[in-house]
mmCIF file of C-alpha atoms in Angstrom:
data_model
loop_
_atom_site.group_PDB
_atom_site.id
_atom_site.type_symbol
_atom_site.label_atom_id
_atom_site.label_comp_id
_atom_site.label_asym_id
_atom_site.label_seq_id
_atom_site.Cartn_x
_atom_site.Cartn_y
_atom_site.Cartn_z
ATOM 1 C CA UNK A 1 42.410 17.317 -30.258
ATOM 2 C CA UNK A 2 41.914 17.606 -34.156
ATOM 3 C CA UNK A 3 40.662 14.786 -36.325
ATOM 4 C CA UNK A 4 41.521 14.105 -39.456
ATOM 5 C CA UNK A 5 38.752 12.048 -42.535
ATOM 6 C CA UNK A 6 40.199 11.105 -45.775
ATOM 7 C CA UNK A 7 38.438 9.253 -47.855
ATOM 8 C CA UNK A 8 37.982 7.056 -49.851
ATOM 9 C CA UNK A 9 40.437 4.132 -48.169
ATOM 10 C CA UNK A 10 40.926 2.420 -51.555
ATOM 11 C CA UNK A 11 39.923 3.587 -54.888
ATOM 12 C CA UNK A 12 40.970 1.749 -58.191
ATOM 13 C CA UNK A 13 40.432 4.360 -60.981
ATOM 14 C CA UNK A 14 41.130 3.768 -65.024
ATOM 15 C CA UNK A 15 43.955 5.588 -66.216
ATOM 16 C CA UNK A 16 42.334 8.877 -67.934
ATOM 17 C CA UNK A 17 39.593 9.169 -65.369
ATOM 18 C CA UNK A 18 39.130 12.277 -62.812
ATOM 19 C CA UNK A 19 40.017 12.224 -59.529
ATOM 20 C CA UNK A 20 38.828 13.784 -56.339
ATOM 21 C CA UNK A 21 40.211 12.614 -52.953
ATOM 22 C CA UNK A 22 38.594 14.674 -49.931
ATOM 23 C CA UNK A 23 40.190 15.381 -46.273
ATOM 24 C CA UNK A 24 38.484 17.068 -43.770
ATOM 25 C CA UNK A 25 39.370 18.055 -40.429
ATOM 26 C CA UNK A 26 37.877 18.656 -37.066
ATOM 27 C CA UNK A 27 39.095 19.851 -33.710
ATOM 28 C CA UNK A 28 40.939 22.688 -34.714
ATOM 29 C CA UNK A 29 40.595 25.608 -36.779
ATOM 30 C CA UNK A 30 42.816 27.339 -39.597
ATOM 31 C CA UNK A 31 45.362 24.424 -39.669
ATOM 32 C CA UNK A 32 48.160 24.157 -42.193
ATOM 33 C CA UNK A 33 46.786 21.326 -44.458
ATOM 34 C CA UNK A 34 49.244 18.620 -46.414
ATOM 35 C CA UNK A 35 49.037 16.098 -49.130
ATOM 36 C CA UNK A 36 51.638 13.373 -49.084
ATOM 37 C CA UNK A 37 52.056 10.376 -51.390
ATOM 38 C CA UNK A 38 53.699 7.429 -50.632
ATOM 39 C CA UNK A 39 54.919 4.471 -53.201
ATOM 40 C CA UNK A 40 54.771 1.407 -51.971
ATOM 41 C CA UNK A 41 57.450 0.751 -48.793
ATOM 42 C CA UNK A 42 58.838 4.155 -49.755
ATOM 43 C CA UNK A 43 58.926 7.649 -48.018
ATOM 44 C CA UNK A 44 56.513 10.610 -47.341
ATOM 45 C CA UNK A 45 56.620 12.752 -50.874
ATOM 46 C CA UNK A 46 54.905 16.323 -50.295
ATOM 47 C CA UNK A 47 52.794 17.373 -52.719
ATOM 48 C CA UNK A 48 51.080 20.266 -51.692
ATOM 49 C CA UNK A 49 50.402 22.336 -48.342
ATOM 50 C CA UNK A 50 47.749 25.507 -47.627
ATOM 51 C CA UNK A 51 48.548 27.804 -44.490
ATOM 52 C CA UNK A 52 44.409 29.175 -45.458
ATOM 53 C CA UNK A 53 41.893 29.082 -47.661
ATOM 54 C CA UNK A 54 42.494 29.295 -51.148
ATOM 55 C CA UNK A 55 46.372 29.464 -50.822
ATOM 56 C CA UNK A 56 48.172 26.268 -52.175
ATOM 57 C CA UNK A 57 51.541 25.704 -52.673
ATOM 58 C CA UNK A 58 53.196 23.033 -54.666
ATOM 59 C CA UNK A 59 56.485 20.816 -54.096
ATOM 60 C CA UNK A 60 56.861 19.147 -57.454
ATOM 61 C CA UNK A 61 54.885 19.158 -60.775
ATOM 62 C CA UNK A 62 52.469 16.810 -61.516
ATOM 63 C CA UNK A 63 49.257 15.186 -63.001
ATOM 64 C CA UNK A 64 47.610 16.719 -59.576
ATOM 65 C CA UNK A 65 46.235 19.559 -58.199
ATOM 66 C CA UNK A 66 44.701 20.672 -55.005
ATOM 67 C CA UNK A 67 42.467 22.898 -53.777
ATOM 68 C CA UNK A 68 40.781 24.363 -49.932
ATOM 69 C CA UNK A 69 37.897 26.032 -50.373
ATOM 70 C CA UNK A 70 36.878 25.920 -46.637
ATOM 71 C CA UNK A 71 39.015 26.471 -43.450
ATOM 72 C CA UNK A 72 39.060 22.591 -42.357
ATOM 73 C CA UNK A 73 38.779 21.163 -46.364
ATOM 74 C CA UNK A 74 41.541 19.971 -48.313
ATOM 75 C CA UNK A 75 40.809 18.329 -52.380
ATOM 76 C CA UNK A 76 43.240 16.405 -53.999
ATOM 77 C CA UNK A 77 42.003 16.451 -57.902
ATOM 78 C CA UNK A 78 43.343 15.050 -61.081
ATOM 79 C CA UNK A 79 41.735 15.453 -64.501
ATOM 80 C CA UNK A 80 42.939 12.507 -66.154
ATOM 81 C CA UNK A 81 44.770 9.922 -64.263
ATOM 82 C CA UNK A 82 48.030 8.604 -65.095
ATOM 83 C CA UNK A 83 49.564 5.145 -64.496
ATOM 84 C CA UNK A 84 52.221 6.481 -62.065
ATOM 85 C CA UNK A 85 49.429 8.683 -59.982
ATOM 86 C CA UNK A 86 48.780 5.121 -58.020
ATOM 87 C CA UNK A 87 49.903 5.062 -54.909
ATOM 88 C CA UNK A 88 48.846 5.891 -50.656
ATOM 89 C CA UNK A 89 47.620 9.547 -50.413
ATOM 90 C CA UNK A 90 47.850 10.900 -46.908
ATOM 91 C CA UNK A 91 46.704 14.122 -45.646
ATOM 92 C CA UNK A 92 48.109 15.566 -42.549
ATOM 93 C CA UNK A 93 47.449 18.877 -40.544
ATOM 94 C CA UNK A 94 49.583 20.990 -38.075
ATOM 95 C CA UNK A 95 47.705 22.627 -35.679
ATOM 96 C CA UNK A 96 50.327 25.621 -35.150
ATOM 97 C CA UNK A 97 53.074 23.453 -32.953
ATOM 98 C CA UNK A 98 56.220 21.698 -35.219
ATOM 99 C CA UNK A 99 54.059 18.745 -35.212
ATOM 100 C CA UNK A 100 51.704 17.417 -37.971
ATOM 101 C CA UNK A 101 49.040 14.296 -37.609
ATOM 102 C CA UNK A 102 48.279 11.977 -40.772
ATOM 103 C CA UNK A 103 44.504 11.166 -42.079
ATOM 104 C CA UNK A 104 44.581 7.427 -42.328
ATOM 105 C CA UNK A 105 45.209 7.371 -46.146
ATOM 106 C CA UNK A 106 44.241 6.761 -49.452
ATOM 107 C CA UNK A 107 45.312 3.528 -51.255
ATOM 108 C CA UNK A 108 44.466 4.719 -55.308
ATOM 109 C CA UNK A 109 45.658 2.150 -57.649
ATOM 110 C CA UNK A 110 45.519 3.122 -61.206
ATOM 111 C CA UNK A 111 44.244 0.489 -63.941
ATOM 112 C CA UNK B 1 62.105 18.425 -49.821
ATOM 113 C CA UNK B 2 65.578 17.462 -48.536
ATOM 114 C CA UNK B 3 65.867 14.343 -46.635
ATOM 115 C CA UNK B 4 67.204 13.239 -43.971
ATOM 116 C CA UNK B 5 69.337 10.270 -43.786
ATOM 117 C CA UNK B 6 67.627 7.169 -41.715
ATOM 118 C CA UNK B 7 69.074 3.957 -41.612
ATOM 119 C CA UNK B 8 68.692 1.194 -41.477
ATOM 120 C CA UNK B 9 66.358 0.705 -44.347
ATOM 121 C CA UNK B 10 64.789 -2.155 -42.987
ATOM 122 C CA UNK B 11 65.104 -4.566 -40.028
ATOM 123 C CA UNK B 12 64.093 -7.875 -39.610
ATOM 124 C CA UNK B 13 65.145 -8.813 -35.881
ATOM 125 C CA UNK B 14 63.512 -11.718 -33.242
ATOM 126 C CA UNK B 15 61.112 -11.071 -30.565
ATOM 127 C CA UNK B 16 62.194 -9.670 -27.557
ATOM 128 C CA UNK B 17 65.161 -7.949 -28.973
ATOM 129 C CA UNK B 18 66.622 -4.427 -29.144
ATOM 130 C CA UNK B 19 66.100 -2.059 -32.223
ATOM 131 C CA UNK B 20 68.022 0.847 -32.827
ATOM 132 C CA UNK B 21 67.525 3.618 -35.746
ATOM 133 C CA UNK B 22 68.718 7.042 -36.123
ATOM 134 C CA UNK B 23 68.495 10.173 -38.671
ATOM 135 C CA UNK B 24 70.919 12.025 -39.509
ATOM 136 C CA UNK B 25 71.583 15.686 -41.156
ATOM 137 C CA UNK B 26 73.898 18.157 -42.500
ATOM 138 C CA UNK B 27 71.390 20.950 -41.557
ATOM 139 C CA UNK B 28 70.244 21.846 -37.449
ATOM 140 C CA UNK B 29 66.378 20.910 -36.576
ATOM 141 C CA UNK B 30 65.046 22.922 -33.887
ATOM 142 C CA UNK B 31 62.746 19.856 -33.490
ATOM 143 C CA UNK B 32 62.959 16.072 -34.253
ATOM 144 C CA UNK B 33 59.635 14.085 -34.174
ATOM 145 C CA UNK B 34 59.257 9.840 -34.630
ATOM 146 C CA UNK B 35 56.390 8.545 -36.331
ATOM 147 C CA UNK B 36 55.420 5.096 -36.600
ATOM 148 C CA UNK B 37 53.312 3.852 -39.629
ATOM 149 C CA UNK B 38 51.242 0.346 -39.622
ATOM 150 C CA UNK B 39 50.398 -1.162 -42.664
ATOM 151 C CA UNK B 40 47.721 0.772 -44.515
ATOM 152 C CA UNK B 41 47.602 3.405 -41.717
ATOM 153 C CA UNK B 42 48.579 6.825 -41.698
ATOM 154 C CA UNK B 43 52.034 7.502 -39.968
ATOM 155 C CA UNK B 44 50.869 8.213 -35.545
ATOM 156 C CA UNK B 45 53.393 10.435 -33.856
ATOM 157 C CA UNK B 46 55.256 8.681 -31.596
ATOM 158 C CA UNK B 47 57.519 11.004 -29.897
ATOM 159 C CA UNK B 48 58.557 14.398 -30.248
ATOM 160 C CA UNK B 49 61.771 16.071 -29.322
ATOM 161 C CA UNK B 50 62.336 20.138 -28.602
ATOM 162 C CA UNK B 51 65.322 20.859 -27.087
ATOM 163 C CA UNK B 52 69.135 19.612 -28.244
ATOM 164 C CA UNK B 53 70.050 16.824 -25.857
ATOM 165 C CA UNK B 54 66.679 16.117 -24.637
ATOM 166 C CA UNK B 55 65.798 11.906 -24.306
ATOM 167 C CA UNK B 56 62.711 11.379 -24.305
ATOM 168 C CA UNK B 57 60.890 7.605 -23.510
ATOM 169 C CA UNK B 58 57.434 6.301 -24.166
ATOM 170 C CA UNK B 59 57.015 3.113 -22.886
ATOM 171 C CA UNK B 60 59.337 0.735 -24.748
ATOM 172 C CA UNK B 61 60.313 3.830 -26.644
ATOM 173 C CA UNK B 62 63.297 6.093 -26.155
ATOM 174 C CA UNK B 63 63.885 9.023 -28.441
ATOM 175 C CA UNK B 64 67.044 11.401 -28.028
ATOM 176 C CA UNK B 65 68.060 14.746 -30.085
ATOM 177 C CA UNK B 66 71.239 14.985 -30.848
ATOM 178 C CA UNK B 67 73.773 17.511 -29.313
ATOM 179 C CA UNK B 68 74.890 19.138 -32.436
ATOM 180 C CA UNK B 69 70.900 19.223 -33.572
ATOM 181 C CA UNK B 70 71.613 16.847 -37.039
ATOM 182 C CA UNK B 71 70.799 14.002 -35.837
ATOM 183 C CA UNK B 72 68.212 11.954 -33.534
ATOM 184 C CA UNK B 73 68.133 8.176 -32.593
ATOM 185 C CA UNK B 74 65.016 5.734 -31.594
ATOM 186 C CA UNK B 75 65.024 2.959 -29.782
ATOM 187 C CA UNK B 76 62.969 -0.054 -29.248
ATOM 188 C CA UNK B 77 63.446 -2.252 -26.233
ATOM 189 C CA UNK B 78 62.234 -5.782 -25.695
ATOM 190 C CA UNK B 79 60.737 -5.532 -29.337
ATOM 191 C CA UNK B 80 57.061 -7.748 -29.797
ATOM 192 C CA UNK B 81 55.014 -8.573 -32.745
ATOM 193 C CA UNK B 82 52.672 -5.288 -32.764
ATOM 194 C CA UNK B 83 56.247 -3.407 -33.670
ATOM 195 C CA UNK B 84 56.078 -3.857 -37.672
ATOM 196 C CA UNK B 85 55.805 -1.326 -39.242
ATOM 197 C CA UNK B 86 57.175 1.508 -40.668
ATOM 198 C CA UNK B 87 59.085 4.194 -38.413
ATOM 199 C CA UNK B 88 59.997 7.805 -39.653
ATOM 200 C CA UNK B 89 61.774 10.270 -38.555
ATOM 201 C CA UNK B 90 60.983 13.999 -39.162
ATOM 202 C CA UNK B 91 62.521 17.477 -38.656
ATOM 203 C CA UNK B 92 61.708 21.262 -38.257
ATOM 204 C CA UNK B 93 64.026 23.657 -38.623
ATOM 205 C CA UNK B 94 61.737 26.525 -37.295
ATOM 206 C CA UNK B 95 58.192 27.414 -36.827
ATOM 207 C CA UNK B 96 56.534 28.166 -40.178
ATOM 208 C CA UNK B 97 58.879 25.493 -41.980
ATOM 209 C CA UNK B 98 57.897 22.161 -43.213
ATOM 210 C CA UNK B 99 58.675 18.759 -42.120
ATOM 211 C CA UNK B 100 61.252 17.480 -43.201
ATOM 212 C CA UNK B 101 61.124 13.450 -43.385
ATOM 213 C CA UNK B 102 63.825 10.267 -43.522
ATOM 214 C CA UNK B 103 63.134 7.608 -45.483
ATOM 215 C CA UNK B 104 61.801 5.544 -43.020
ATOM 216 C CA UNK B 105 62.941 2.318 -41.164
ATOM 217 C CA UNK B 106 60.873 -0.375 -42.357
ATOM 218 C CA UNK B 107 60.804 -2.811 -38.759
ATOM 219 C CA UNK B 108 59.897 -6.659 -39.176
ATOM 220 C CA UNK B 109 59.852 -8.886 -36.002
ATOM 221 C CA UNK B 110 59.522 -12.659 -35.704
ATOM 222 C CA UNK B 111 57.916 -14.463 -33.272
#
């Protein structure tokens, strides 16, 4: 069964600075790969998703971008962070069935 | 994304009772999955539901997708402590398409 690493589990970043969150996966190979946020007590948002490598696609514009340049390898960058960028990052794979599985999360809180 | 209409919003119920949540749509899912999320955890699939009518337990956990397809219920029997969290429901309307997810029940139980 596949395996999903995020990391880091917490980051506090000043507003303006880069970011680069990293999920990899293992157990499977050419997964569909997701980025969800979450606000705090609040539902999944969908930021981006890649059915292969080098193909993103984006839900809703923002401060964020994303990027696979391997099979099981999914960045979530920002050039300059903004206040509203804090919140739980979660990446999740499906491994071709309706299902997808969550990475254990990101908690970025932006100073 | 769309949503999909989960209530309640949040629960706060004593040990050893009954919890009951449900999801609800204007649009048919082919396939309704549960996912429960602890705090600071990515969301775990809980159960997953693939046919129209189907009810579907796991443990203390019964799932059921609705007849018309829009909708999908959880329950919780004989709830304990280790039950906080946050539940979710998700959809697919076919293969290829992304989840869909509620807003998410937020479940608080006291000893």
């Amino acid at each position: 069964s596949q395996t999903i690493h995020q990391w880091p589990a917490t980051l506090v970043q000043p507003v303006g600075s880069p970011l680069s969150l990293e999920c990899t996966v293992e157990g499977t190979s050419n997964p569909n790969l997701y980025w969800y946020r979450q606000a705090a007590g609040r539902g999944l948002q969908l930021l981006f998703y890649s059915v292969g490598i080098g193909q993103i696609s984006s839900e809703v514009p923002q401060n964020l971008s994303a990027s696979r340049p391997q099979d099981r390898q999914f960045i979530l960058s920002s050039k300059k962070l903004l206040l509203s960028d804090s919140g739980f990052y979660l990446c999740a794979c499906g491994t071709g069935g309706p299902e997808a599985f969550f990475g254990q999360g990101t908690r970025l809180t932006v100073v | 994304g769309q949503q999909l209409n989960q209530s309640p919003q949040s629960m706060f119920i004593q040990e050893g009772e009954d919890v009951s949540m449900n999801c609800t749509s204007s649009s048919i899912f082919n396939t309704w999955l549960w996912y429960k999320q602890d705090p600071g955890e990515g969301p775990v699939l809980l159960i997953a539901l693939y046919k129209a009518g189907e009810l579907t337990s796991n443990g203390r956990l019964t799932a059921q997708f609705g007849i018309t397809r829009k909708d999908s219920f959880l329950n919780i029997s004989a709830s304990i402590p280790s039950d906080v969290g946050i539940y979710f429901c998700a959809g697919r309307r076919n293969a290829g398409n992304m989840l869909t997810f509620g807003g998410g029940t937020r479940l608080m139980v006291k000893p």
